[in-house]
Amino acid sequence: MNLSILILGACSPNAIEFDHSFQGNMGPEFEDSTEENHLGSNERIGASASKLEGTVLLQGGIELVEFPPGEVLVGLEYGDPDWDSGHQVHLVELTNGFSISETEVTQEQFAYYMGYDPVSLDNGNVSCADCPVHTVSWYEVAAYSNAMSDVHGLQTCFDCEGDGSDVVCSPSVNAYECRGFRPPTEAEWEMAAMGGEDFIFPGSDDLNEIGWWEQNSDMKPHPVGEKMANGY
C-alpha cells in the first residue's frame, strides 16, 4: 500500500526553511504505530530505505517523491545540546510506502487548493508565491490536506467544520489506513529529510548550505528549493 503524504511548512527533502510554521505533529491518532527499539548512544542515526525511482506531479505544481517501506533511526544522540529523555535514539519500522512533497508547500500552492493566501491576510507579512506557506493553524493544515484529497479523488483523512482560518478539524481515520493526503508522521518526515545520508543536517554538516535561519535569512522567508538538496 502506498500512502500519499504532504508536508507543510517544515523541513523537506529539498531544504530547511527558516519559517517553520508546522512540525508534522499529528497527535495520538497519527503517531508512528510501528516497532521501536531503543539503541545505545553510539548507534548511527539514519534511514535504511532508499527512494523509489520517479516522482509524481500533482495539480498546483506539487511534486511527490516516493519512498518504499523501511527503517529509520530517530532521536538525538546522548551529548547533543538538545538531547533529553524524550529524544532517545530508537528504531522505527515503516511498514507502508509513502509519498512526500519534494519541497515545502508554497503560498501559491496553498491558495490553489484553499482559495485564499493566509500570509497576505496577516498584517505585516509580505506575500511571496514561492515561499513556504505560514501563518496557518493545525486545523488549516488538515483542511488543506482534505482539499488536496478531494481534488484528486482520494479519501479524506480529517473531519472538518467551518471555513478559512475558522476551520476546526480532527483526524477521522488511522494515518496508515487513510488513502488520502495528510501531514507526515515524525518518522516519515525524518526518513525523507535525512536523504539516506549521514550529516548533522539534511544534506550537509553546514546549515548555511541547506537552510535559511536567523543568521542568514534576514529574518524573512525565502523561496523553496534555493538551497542544496539532500541525497533524495
C-alpha positions as a printed NumPy array, in Angstrom:
array([[  0.   ,   0.   ,   0.   ],
       [  1.331,   3.418,  -0.914],
       [  0.087,   6.405,   1.083],
       [  0.021,   9.956,  -0.239],
       [  1.509,  12.424,   2.217],
       [  2.135,  16.141,   2.093],
       [  4.497,  18.233,   4.142],
       [  3.646,  21.793,   5.086],
       [  5.987,  24.473,   6.406],
       [  8.627,  22.137,   7.804],
       [ 11.932,  20.647,   6.763],
       [ 11.578,  18.829,   3.451],
       [ 13.816,  16.662,   1.288],
       [ 14.911,  19.808,  -0.543],
       [ 15.776,  22.364,   2.132],
       [ 15.252,  23.614,   5.656],
       [ 13.332,  26.858,   5.632],
       [ 13.702,  29.496,   8.319],
       [  9.931,  29.796,   8.711],
       [  8.838,  26.599,  10.462],
       [  5.104,  27.018,  10.959],
       [  4.216,  23.32 ,  11.109],
       [  6.217,  20.456,  12.517],
       [  4.224,  17.38 ,  11.479],
       [  2.729,  16.548,  14.885],
       [ -0.369,  14.542,  14.098],
       [ -1.45 ,  13.9  ,  17.683],
       [ -2.04 ,  10.488,  19.346],
       [ -4.12 ,   9.154,  16.46 ],
       [ -1.269,   9.736,  13.979],
       [  1.811,   8.656,  15.904],
       [  4.063,   6.039,  14.305],
       [  2.426,   2.79 ,  15.374],
       [  5.397,   0.631,  14.389],
       [  8.094,  -1.378,  16.119],
       [ 10.545,   0.675,  18.167],
       [ 13.815,  -0.454,  19.755],
       [ 15.867,   1.862,  21.976],
       [ 19.526,   1.895,  20.994],
       [ 22.734,   2.998,  22.645],
       [ 24.184,   6.452,  22.077],
       [ 26.959,   5.01 ,  19.888],
       [ 24.489,   3.953,  17.173],
       [ 24.426,   5.967,  13.96 ],
       [ 21.186,   7.791,  13.162],
       [ 19.986,   7.184,   9.608],
       [ 17.489,   5.549,   7.271],
       [ 17.824,   2.156,   5.63 ],
       [ 15.197,   2.652,   2.93 ],
       [ 16.087,   4.023,  -0.482],
       [ 13.95 ,   6.396,  -2.54 ],
       [ 11.843,   4.827,  -5.259],
       [ 12.575,   5.867,  -8.827],
       [ 10.451,   8.639, -10.266],
       [  8.188,  11.36 ,  -8.943],
       [  4.509,  12.252,  -9.308],
       [  3.392,  15.727, -10.408],
       [  0.082,  16.953,  -8.952],
       [ -2.152,  19.903,  -9.719],
       [ -0.766,  23.181,  -8.393],
       [  2.776,  22.154,  -9.282],
       [  3.294,  19.87 ,  -6.282],
       [  5.825,  17.128,  -6.981],
       [  5.744,  13.992,  -4.836],
       [  8.778,  11.807,  -4.145],
       [  8.005,   8.145,  -3.447],
       [  9.556,   6.008,  -0.699],
       [  9.322,   2.263,  -0.08 ],
       [  8.81 ,   0.708,   3.372],
       [ 11.954,   0.776,   5.505],
       [ 13.532,   1.523,   8.86 ],
       [ 14.717,   4.818,  10.303],
       [ 16.602,   5.747,  13.471],
       [ 15.038,   8.801,  15.072],
       [ 16.026,  10.854,  18.076],
       [ 19.208,  12.556,  19.273],
       [ 22.459,  11.014,  20.434],
       [ 23.37 ,  11.489,  24.085],
       [ 25.521,  14.575,  24.433],
       [ 23.679,  16.576,  21.795],
       [ 22.839,  20.053,  23.205],
       [ 19.128,  19.438,  22.547],
       [ 19.054,  15.904,  23.975],
       [ 16.608,  14.953,  26.718],
       [ 14.886,  11.733,  27.788],
       [ 12.17 ,  12.312,  25.206],
       [ 14.697,  12.253,  22.357],
       [ 16.361,   8.873,  22.879],
       [ 17.602,   7.237,  19.701],
       [ 15.26 ,   4.441,  18.636],
       [ 14.487,   2.415,  15.539],
       [ 11.127,   2.835,  13.788],
       [  9.979,   0.394,  11.122],
       [  7.741,   1.94 ,   8.454],
       [  5.719,  -0.927,   7.052],
       [  3.988,   1.157,   4.347],
       [  5.482,   3.006,   1.421],
       [  4.67 ,   6.705,   1.244],
       [  4.971,   9.78 ,  -0.953],
       [  6.04 ,  13.213,   0.248],
       [  6.243,  16.58 ,  -1.475],
       [  9.72 ,  17.468,  -2.723],
       [  9.644,  20.921,  -1.111],
       [  7.571,  22.733,   1.451],
       [  4.063,  23.649,   0.315],
       [  4.263,  27.176,  -1.062],
       [  1.88 ,  30.06 ,  -0.545],
       [  0.76 ,  29.752,  -4.174],
       [  0.093,  26.014,  -3.831],
       [ -1.875,  26.519,  -0.631],
       [ -4.002,  29.213,  -2.302],
       [ -4.565,  26.95 ,  -5.334],
       [ -6.333,  24.342,  -3.205],
       [ -7.818,  26.54 ,  -0.472],
       [ -8.826,  29.672,  -2.408],
       [ -7.021,  32.117,  -0.11 ],
       [ -3.481,  33.07 ,   0.899],
       [ -3.223,  33.18 ,   4.713],
       [  0.056,  35.096,   4.56 ],
       [ -1.367,  38.035,   2.61 ],
       [ -4.258,  38.257,   5.067],
       [ -1.929,  38.693,   8.047],
       [ -0.914,  42.302,   8.657],
       [  2.815,  42.887,   8.389],
       [  3.529,  39.87 ,   6.197],
       [  4.513,  40.228,   2.546],
       [  3.152,  37.598,   0.199],
       [  5.747,  35.509,  -1.66 ],
       [  4.218,  32.981,  -4.038],
       [  7.189,  30.572,  -3.99 ],
       [  7.909,  30.854,  -0.253],
       [  6.657,  28.244,   2.235],
       [  3.157,  28.975,   3.463],
       [  2.961,  30.081,   7.101],
       [  0.52 ,  31.816,   9.448],
       [ -1.709,  28.742,   9.349],
       [ -3.171,  26.696,  12.186],
       [ -3.025,  22.912,  12.553],
       [ -6.698,  22.902,  11.555],
       [ -5.914,  24.729,   8.303],
       [ -3.203,  22.149,   7.6  ],
       [ -5.806,  19.394,   7.977],
       [ -8.327,  21.258,   5.814],
       [ -5.672,  21.753,   3.132],
       [ -4.927,  18.026,   3.235],
       [ -8.619,  17.281,   2.677],
       [ -8.803,  19.804,  -0.165],
       [ -5.95 ,  18.045,  -1.943],
       [ -7.605,  14.673,  -1.419],
       [-10.919,  15.98 ,  -2.802],
       [ -9.291,  17.408,  -5.945],
       [ -7.501,  14.13 ,  -6.67 ],
       [-10.446,  11.867,  -5.839],
       [ -8.899,  10.352,  -2.697],
       [-10.192,   9.562,   0.768],
       [-10.124,  12.496,   3.217],
       [ -8.253,  11.897,   6.483],
       [ -9.956,  14.562,   8.616],
       [-13.414,  15.698,   9.698],
       [-13.568,  19.496,   9.36 ],
       [-16.169,  22.165,  10.116],
       [-16.01 ,  25.851,   9.201],
       [-14.06 ,  27.757,   6.564],
       [-10.743,  29.561,   6.202],
       [ -8.91 ,  30.359,   9.407],
       [-12.041,  29.484,  11.407],
       [-11.989,  25.813,  10.382],
       [-11.81 ,  23.133,  13.088],
       [-10.653,  19.596,  12.222],
       [ -9.879,  16.264,  13.827],
       [ -8.432,  13.001,  12.408],
       [-11.17 ,  10.761,  11.058],
       [ -9.127,   7.611,  10.465],
       [ -5.834,   5.992,  11.442],
       [ -2.983,   7.513,   9.442],
       [ -1.918,   4.18 ,   7.962],
       [ -5.453,   3.345,   6.863],
       [ -6.208,   6.649,   5.137],
       [ -5.672,   6.62 ,   1.357],
       [ -5.552,  10.399,   1.02 ],
       [ -3.279,  13.314,   1.886],
       [ -2.113,  14.171,   5.384],
       [  0.983,  15.619,   7.088],
       [  3.751,  13.07 ,   7.669],
       [  4.416,  11.327,  10.94 ],
       [  7.671,  12.208,  12.683],
       [  9.458,   9.078,  11.436],
       [  8.257,   9.56 ,   7.841],
       [  9.477,  13.134,   7.895],
       [ 12.867,  12.178,   9.361],
       [ 13.381,   9.421,   6.774],
       [ 12.709,  11.859,   3.928],
       [ 14.747,  14.698,   5.456],
       [ 17.841,  12.571,   6.139],
       [ 18.15 ,  11.765,   2.456],
       [ 19.814,   8.427,   3.117],
       [ 22.943,  10.3  ,   4.216],
       [ 24.934,  10.801,   7.416],
       [ 25.053,  14.539,   8.072],
       [ 24.18 ,  16.707,  11.068],
       [ 21.572,  18.489,   8.943],
       [ 19.622,  17.16 ,   5.934],
       [ 22.128,  17.199,   3.079],
       [ 25.165,  18.776,   4.777],
       [ 27.007,  19.433,   8.021],
       [ 26.874,  23.143,   7.164],
       [ 23.469,  24.655,   7.902],
       [ 24.141,  27.608,   5.613],
       [ 24.414,  25.283,   2.611],
       [ 20.986,  23.745,   3.063],
       [ 18.847,  26.093,   5.1  ],
       [ 17.65 ,  29.576,   5.865],
       [ 17.877,  30.519,   9.545],
       [ 18.2  ,  33.581,  11.729],
       [ 21.832,  34.264,  10.819],
       [ 21.472,  34.136,   7.025],
       [ 17.786,  34.711,   6.239],
       [ 17.446,  38.411,   7.077],
       [ 14.615,  37.143,   9.288],
       [ 12.238,  36.537,   6.4  ],
       [ 11.043,  33.522,   4.365],
       [ 12.764,  32.627,   1.093],
       [ 11.525,  30.707,  -1.976],
       [ 11.678,  26.928,  -1.674],
       [ 14.408,  24.932,  -3.397],
       [ 17.09 ,  27.635,  -3.354],
       [ 19.452,  25.686,  -1.119],
       [ 21.345,  22.455,  -1.736],
       [ 19.151,  19.339,  -1.812],
       [ 19.802,  16.216,   0.246],
       [ 20.542,  12.79 ,  -1.246],
       [ 16.941,  12.295,  -2.392]])
